[in-house]
mmCIF file of C-alpha atoms in Angstrom:
data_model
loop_
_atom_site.group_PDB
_atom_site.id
_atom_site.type_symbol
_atom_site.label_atom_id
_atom_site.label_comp_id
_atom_site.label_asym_id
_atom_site.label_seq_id
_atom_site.Cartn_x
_atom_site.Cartn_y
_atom_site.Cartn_z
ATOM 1 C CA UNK A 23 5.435 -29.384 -11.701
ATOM 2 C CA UNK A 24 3.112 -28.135 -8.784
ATOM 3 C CA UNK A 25 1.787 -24.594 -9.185
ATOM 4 C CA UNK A 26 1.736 -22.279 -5.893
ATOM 5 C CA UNK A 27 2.010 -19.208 -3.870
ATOM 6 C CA UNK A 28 5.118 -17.215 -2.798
ATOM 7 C CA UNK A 29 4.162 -16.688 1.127
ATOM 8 C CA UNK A 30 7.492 -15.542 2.365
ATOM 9 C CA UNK A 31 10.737 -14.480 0.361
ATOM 10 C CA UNK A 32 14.076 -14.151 3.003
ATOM 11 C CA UNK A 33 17.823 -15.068 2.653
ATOM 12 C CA UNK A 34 17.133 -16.041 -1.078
ATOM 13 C CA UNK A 35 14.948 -18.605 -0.276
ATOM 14 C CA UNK A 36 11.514 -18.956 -1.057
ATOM 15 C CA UNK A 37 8.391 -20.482 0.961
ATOM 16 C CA UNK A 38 6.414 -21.443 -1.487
ATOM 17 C CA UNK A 39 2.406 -22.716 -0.327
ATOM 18 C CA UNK A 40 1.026 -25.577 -2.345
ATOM 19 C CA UNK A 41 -1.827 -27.942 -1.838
ATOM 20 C CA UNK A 42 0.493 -30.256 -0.673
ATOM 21 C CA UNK A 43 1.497 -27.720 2.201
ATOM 22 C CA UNK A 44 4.621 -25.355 2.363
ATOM 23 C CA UNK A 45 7.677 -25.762 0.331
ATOM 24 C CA UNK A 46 11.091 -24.348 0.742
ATOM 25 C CA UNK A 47 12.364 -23.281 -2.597
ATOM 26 C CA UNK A 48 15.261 -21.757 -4.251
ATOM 27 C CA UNK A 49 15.131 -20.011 -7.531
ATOM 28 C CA UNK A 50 16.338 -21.322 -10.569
ATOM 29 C CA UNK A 51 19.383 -19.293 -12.132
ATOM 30 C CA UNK A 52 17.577 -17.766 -15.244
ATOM 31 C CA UNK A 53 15.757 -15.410 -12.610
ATOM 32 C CA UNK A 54 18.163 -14.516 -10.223
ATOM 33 C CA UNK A 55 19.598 -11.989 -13.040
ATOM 34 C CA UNK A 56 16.295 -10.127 -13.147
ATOM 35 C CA UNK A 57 15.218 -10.191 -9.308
ATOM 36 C CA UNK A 58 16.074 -7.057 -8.169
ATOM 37 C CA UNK A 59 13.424 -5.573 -11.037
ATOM 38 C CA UNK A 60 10.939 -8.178 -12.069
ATOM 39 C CA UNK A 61 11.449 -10.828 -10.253
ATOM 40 C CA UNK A 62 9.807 -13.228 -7.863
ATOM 41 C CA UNK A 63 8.151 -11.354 -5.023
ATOM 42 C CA UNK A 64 5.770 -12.619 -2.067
ATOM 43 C CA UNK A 65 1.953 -12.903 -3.225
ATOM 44 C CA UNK A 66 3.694 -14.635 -6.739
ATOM 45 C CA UNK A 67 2.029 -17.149 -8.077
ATOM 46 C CA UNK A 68 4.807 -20.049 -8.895
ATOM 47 C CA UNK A 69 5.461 -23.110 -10.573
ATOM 48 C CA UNK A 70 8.108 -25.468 -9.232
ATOM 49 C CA UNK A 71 9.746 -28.794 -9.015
ATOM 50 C CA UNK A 72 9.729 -30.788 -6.032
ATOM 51 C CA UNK A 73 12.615 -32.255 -5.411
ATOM 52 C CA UNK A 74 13.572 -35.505 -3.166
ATOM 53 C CA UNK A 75 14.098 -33.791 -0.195
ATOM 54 C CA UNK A 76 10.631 -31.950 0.316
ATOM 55 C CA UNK A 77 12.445 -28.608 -0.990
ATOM 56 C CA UNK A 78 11.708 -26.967 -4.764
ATOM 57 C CA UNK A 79 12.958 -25.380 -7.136
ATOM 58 C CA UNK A 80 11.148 -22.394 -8.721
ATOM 59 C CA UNK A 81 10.941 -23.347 -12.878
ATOM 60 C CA UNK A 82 8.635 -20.926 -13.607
ATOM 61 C CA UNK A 83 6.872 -17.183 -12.368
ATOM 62 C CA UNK A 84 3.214 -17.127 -13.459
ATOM 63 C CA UNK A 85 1.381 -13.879 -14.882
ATOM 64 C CA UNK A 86 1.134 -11.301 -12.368
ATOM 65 C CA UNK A 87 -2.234 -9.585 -11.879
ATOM 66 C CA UNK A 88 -0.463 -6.290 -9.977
ATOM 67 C CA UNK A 89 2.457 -5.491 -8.222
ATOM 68 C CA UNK A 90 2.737 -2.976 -5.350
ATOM 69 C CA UNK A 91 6.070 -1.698 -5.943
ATOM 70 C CA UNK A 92 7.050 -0.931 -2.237
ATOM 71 C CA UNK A 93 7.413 -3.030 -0.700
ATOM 72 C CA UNK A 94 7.362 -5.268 -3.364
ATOM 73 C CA UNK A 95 4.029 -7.825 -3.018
ATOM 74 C CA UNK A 96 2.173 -9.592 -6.331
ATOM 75 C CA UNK A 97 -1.323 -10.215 -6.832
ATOM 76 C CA UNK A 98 -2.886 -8.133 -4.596
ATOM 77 C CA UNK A 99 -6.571 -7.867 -4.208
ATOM 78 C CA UNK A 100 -6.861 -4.694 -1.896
ATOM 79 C CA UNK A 101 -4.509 -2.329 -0.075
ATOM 80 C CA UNK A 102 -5.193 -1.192 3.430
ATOM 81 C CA UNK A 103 -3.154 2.213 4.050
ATOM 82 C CA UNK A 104 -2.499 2.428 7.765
ATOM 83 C CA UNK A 105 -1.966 5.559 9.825
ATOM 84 C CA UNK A 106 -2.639 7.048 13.012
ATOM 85 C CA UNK A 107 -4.883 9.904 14.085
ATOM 86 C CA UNK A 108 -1.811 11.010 16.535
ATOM 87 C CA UNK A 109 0.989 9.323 17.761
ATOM 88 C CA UNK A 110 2.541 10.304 15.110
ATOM 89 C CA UNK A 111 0.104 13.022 13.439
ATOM 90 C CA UNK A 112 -0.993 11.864 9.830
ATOM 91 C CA UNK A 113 0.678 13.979 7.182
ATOM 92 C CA UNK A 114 -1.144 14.339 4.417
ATOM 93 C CA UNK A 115 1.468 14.863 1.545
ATOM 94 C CA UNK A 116 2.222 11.306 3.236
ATOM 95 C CA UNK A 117 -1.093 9.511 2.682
ATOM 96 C CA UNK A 118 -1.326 10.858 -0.863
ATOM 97 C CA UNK A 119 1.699 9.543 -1.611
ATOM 98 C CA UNK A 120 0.654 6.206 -0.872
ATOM 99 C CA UNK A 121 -2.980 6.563 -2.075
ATOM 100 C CA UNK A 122 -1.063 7.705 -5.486
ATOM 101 C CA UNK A 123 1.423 4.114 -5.169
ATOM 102 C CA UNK A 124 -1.782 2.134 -4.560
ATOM 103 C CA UNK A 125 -3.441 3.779 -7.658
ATOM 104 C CA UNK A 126 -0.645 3.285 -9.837
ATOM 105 C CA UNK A 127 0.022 -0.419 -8.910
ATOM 106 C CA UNK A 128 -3.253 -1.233 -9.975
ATOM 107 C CA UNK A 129 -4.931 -2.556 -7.308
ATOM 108 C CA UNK A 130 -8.752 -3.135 -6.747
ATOM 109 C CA UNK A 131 -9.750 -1.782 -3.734
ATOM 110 C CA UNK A 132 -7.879 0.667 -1.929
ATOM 111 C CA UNK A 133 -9.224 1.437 2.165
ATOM 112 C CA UNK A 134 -7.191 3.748 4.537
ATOM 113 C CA UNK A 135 -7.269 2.655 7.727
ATOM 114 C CA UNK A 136 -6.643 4.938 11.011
ATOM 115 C CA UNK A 137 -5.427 3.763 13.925
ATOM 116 C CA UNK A 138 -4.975 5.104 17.744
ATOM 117 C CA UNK A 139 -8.482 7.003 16.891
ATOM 118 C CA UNK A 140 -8.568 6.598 20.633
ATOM 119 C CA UNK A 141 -6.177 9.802 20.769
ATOM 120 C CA UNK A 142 -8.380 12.032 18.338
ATOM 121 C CA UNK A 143 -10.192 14.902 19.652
ATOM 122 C CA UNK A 144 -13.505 15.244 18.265
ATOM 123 C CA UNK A 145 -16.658 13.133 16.097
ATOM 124 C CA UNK A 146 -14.219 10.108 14.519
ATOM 125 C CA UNK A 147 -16.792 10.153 12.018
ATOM 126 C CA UNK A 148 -15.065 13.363 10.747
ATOM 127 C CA UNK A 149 -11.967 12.468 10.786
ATOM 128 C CA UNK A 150 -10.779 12.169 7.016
ATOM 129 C CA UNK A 151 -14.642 12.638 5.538
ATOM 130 C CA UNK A 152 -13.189 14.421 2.899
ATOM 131 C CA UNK A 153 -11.176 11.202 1.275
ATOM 132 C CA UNK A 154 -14.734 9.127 1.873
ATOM 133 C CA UNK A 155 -16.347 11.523 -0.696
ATOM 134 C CA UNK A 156 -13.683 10.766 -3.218
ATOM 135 C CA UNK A 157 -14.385 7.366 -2.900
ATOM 136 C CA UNK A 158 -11.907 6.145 -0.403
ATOM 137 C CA UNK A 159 -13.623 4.028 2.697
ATOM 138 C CA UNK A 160 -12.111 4.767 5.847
ATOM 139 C CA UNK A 161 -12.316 2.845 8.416
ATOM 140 C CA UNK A 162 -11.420 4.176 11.951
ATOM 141 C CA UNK A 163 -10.194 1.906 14.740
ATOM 142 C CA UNK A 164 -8.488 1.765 17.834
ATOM 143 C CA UNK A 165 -6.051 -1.001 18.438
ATOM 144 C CA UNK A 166 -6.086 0.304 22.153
ATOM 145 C CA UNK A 167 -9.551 -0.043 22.769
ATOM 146 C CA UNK A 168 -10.997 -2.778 20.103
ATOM 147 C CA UNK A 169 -12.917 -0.365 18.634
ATOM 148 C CA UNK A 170 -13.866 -0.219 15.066
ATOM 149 C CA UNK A 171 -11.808 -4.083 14.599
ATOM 150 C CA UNK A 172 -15.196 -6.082 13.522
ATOM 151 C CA UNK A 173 -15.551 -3.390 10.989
ATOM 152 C CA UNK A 174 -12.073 -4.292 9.809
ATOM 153 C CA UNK A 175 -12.071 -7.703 9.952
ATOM 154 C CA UNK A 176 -14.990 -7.819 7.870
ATOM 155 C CA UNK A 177 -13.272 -5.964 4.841
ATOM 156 C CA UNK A 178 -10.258 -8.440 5.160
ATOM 157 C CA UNK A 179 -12.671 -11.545 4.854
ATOM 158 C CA UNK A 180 -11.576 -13.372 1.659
ATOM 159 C CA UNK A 181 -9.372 -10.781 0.479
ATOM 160 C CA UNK A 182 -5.796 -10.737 -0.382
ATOM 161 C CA UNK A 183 -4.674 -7.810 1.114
ATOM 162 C CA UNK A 184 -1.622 -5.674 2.733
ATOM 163 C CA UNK A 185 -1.054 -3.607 5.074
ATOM 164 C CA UNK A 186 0.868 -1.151 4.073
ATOM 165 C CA UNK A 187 1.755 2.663 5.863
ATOM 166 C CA UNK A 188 4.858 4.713 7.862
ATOM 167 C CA UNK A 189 6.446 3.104 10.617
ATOM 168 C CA UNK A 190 5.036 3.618 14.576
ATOM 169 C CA UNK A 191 1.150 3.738 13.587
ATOM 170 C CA UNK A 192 0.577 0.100 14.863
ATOM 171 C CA UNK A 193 -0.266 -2.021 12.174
ATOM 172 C CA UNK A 194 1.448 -5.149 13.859
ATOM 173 C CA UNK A 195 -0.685 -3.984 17.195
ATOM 174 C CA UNK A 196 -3.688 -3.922 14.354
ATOM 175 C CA UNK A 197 -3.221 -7.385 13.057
ATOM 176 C CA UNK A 198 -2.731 -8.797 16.745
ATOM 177 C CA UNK A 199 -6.319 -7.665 17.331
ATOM 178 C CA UNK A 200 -7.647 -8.934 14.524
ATOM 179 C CA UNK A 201 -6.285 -12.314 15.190
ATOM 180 C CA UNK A 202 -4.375 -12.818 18.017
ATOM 181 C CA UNK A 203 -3.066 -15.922 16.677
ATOM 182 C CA UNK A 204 -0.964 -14.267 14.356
ATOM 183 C CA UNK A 205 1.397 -13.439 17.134
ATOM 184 C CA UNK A 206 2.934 -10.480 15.319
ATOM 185 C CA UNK A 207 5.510 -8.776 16.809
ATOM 186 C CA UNK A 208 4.770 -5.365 18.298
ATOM 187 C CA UNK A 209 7.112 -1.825 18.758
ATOM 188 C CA UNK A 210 6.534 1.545 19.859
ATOM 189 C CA UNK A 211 7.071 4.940 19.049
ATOM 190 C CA UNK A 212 10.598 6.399 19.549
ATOM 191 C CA UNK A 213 9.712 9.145 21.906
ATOM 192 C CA UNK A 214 13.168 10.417 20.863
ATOM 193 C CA UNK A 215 12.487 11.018 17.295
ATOM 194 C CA UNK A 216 8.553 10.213 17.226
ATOM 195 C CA UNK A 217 8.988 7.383 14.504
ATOM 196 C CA UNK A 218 8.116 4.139 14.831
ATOM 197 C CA UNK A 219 11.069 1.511 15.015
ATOM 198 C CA UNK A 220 10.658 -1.534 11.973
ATOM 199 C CA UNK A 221 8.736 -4.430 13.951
ATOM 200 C CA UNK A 222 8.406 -6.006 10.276
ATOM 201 C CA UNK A 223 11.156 -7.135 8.990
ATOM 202 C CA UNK A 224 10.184 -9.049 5.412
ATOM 203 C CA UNK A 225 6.913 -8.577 3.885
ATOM 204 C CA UNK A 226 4.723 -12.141 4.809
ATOM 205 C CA UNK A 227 1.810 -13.065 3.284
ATOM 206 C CA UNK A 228 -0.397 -14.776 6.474
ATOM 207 C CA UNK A 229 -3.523 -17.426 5.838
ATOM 208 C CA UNK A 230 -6.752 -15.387 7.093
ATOM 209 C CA UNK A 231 -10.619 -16.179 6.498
ATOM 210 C CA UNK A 232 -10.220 -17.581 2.924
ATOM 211 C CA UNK A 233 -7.129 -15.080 2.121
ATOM 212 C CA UNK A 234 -4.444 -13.719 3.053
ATOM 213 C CA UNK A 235 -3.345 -10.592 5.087
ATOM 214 C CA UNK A 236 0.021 -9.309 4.340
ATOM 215 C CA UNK A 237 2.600 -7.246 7.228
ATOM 216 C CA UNK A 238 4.744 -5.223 5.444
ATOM 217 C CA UNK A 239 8.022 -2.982 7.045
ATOM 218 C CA UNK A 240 6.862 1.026 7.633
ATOM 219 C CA UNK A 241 8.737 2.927 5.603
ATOM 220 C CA UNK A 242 7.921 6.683 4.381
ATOM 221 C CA UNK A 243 9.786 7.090 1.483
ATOM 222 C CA UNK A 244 9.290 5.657 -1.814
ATOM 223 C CA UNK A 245 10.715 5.982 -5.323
ATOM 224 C CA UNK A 246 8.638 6.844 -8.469
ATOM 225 C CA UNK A 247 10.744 7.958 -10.969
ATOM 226 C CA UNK A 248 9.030 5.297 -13.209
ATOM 227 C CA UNK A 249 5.825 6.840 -12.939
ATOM 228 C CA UNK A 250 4.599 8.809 -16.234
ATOM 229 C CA UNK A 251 4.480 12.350 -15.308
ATOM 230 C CA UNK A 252 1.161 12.571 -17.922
ATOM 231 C CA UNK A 253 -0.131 9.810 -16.023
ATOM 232 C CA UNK A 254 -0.226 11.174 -12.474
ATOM 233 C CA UNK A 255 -3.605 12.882 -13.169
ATOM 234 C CA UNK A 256 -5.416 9.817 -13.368
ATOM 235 C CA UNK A 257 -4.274 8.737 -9.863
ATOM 236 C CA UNK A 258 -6.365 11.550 -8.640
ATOM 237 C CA UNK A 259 -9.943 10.052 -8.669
ATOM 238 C CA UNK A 260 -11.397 13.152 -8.592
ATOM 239 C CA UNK A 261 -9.545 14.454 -11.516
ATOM 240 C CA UNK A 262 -10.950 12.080 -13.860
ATOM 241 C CA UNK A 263 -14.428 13.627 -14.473
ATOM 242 C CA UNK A 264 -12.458 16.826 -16.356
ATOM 243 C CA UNK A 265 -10.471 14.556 -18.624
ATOM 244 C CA UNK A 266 -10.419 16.649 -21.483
ATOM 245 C CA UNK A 267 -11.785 19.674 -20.362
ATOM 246 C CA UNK A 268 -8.800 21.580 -20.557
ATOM 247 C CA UNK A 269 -7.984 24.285 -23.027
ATOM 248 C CA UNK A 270 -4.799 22.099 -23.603
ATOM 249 C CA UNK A 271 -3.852 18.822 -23.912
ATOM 250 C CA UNK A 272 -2.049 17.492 -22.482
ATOM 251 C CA UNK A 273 -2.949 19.621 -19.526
ATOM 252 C CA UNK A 274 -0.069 19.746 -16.150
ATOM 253 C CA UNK A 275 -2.893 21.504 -14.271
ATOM 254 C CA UNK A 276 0.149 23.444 -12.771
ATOM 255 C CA UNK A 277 0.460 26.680 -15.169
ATOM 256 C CA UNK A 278 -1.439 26.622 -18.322
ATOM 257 C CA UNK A 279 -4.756 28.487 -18.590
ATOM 258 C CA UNK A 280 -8.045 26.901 -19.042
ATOM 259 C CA UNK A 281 -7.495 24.227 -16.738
ATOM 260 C CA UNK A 282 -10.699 22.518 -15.853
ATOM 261 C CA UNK A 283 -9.282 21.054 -12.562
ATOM 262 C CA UNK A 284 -7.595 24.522 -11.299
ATOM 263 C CA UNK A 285 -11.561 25.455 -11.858
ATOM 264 C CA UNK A 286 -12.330 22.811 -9.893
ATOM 265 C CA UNK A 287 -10.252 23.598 -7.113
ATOM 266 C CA UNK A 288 -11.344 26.976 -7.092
ATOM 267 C CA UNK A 289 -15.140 25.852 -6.542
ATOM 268 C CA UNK A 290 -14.416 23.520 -4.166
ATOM 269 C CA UNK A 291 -15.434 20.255 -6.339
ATOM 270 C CA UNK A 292 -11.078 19.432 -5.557
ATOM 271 C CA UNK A 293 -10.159 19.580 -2.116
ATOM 272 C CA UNK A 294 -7.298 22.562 -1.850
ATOM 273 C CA UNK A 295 -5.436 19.422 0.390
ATOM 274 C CA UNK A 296 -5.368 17.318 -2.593
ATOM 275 C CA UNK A 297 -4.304 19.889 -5.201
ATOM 276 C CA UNK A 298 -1.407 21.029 -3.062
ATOM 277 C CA UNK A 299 -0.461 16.804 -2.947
ATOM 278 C CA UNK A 300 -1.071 16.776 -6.725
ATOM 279 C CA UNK A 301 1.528 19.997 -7.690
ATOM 280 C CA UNK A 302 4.264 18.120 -4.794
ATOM 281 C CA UNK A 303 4.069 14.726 -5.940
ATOM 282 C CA UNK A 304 4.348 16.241 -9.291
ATOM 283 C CA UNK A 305 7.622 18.254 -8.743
ATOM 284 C CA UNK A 306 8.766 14.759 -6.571
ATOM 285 C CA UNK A 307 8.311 12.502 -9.913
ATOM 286 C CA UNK A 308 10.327 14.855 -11.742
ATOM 287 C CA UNK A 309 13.159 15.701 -9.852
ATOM 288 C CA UNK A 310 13.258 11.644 -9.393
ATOM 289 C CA UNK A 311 13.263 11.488 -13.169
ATOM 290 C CA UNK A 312 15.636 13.949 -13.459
ATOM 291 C CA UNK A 313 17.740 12.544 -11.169
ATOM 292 C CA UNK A 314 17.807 9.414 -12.687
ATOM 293 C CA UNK A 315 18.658 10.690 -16.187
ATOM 294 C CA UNK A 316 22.068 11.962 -14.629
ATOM 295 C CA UNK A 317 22.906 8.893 -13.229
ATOM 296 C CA UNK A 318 22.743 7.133 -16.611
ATOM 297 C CA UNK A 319 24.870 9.971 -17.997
ATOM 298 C CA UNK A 320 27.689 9.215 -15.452
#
């Protein structure tokens, strides 16, 4: 068998890179019962059979390493959270939300990106500081203007990594200045409804400077029912330092007393911004759960 990468998954085929170049690929029938969960995704690392004619059967999905669960991409190395500074306005219950799905699919390094910084009023330099002192790098470009694109391209040197964010804030336009030869498709913003129509169809994983860079479809809403309610905490960098400094535990750092991060908050060592993200996504997980708990009832 010949081991390789998933580069592309569409129409249940599979496009499959090996050393020997790209293979088309189907999947054998013992996973097509478990693909909607667990299955094989893009950024997989496969084994399969060649057969006669140049196409391949998948016999076998290799250990993952991560999985960013939407949209669904294996093996990441780093996650580059797109947005724009206006056109549309960044939301920030928005990029918490997907600072929190990068944090809970495990993977390494985890940049946010801003694009149209062209349309920001004001020292860019300022523009999301906060999230830098967290830990967060933030790089701030123009896909307009070519600004701030070296800076970018040198983060996605050797890296596997995807681009992942809402819908109309240009990451096709992003990746079409980083390369041009990746030929991406570009949209615009709906001036109707001021959201961006789905350039991306499939999520693609495309060869780049000893990696990969991966387009994904905008989207802005995403499920985590699965996510441990206890857990959620820990996808808060900045919460980690007052593990266990709580009165209780385990601590919500919602309502109980004591709470080392509500004191935290309160003296400014936890942006107010991130709190408020905190107690929504919070509520969000459980309702989700809750939600889901009804449906198996039915």
């Amino acid at each position: 068998m010949v081991e390789g990468r998933v580069i592309k998954a569409y129409n249940s085929f599979f496009y499959v890179m090996t050393e020997a170049g790209l293979v088309s690929c189907k999947l054998r029938g013992k996973f097509k019962k478990r693909r909607q969960s667990t299955g094989v995704v893009p950024g997989d690392r496969v084994a399969i059979e060649l057969l006669p004619d140049g196409t391949g059967v998948i016999e076998q999905q290799l250990p993952r390493v991560n999985l960013l669960r939407r949209p669904a991409v294996a093996n990441l190395t780093q996650v580059i959270l797109t947005f724009a500074a206006a056109a549309p306005d960044l939301h920030p219950l928005l990029l918490n939300r997907f600072l929190v799905l990068a944090e809970w699919s495990g993977i390494p390094k985890i940049v946010i990106c801003v694009n149209k910084m062209d349309l920001h009023e004001g020292p860019w330099q300022d523009f999301l500081r906060d999230y830098e002192t967290i830990g967060y790098p933030v790089v701030r470009v123009s896909a307009q203007t070519g600004q701030g694109i070296d800076v970018l391209r040198s983060r996605l040197r050797g890296e596997v990594s995807v681009f992942a964010g809402p819908s109309g804030v240009g990451k096709s336009s992003l990746l079409n200045q980083v390369n041009p030869a990746l030929t991406l498709a570009t949209g615009h913003v709906s001036e109707k409804i001021k959201r961006g129509r789905h350039t991306t169809r499939v999520a693609e994983l495309l060869p780049y400077e000893g990696g990969y860079i991966v387009d994904t479809p905008g989207f802005s809403a995403m499920e985590m029912a699965e996510l441990q309610v206890t857990d959620l905490p820990h996808y808060f960098p900045e919460f980690r330092p007052y593990e266990g400094a709580c009165r209780f535990s385990p601590c919500s750092h919602t309502h109980e007393p004591g709470c080392a991060v509500k004191a935290a908050v309160e003296e400014r060592s936890i942006t107010r911004e991130r709190y408020d993200a905190y107690e929504q996504i919070l509520q969000e997980v459980k309702e989700a759960q809750m939600l889901a708990r009804k449906k198996e009832y039915k």
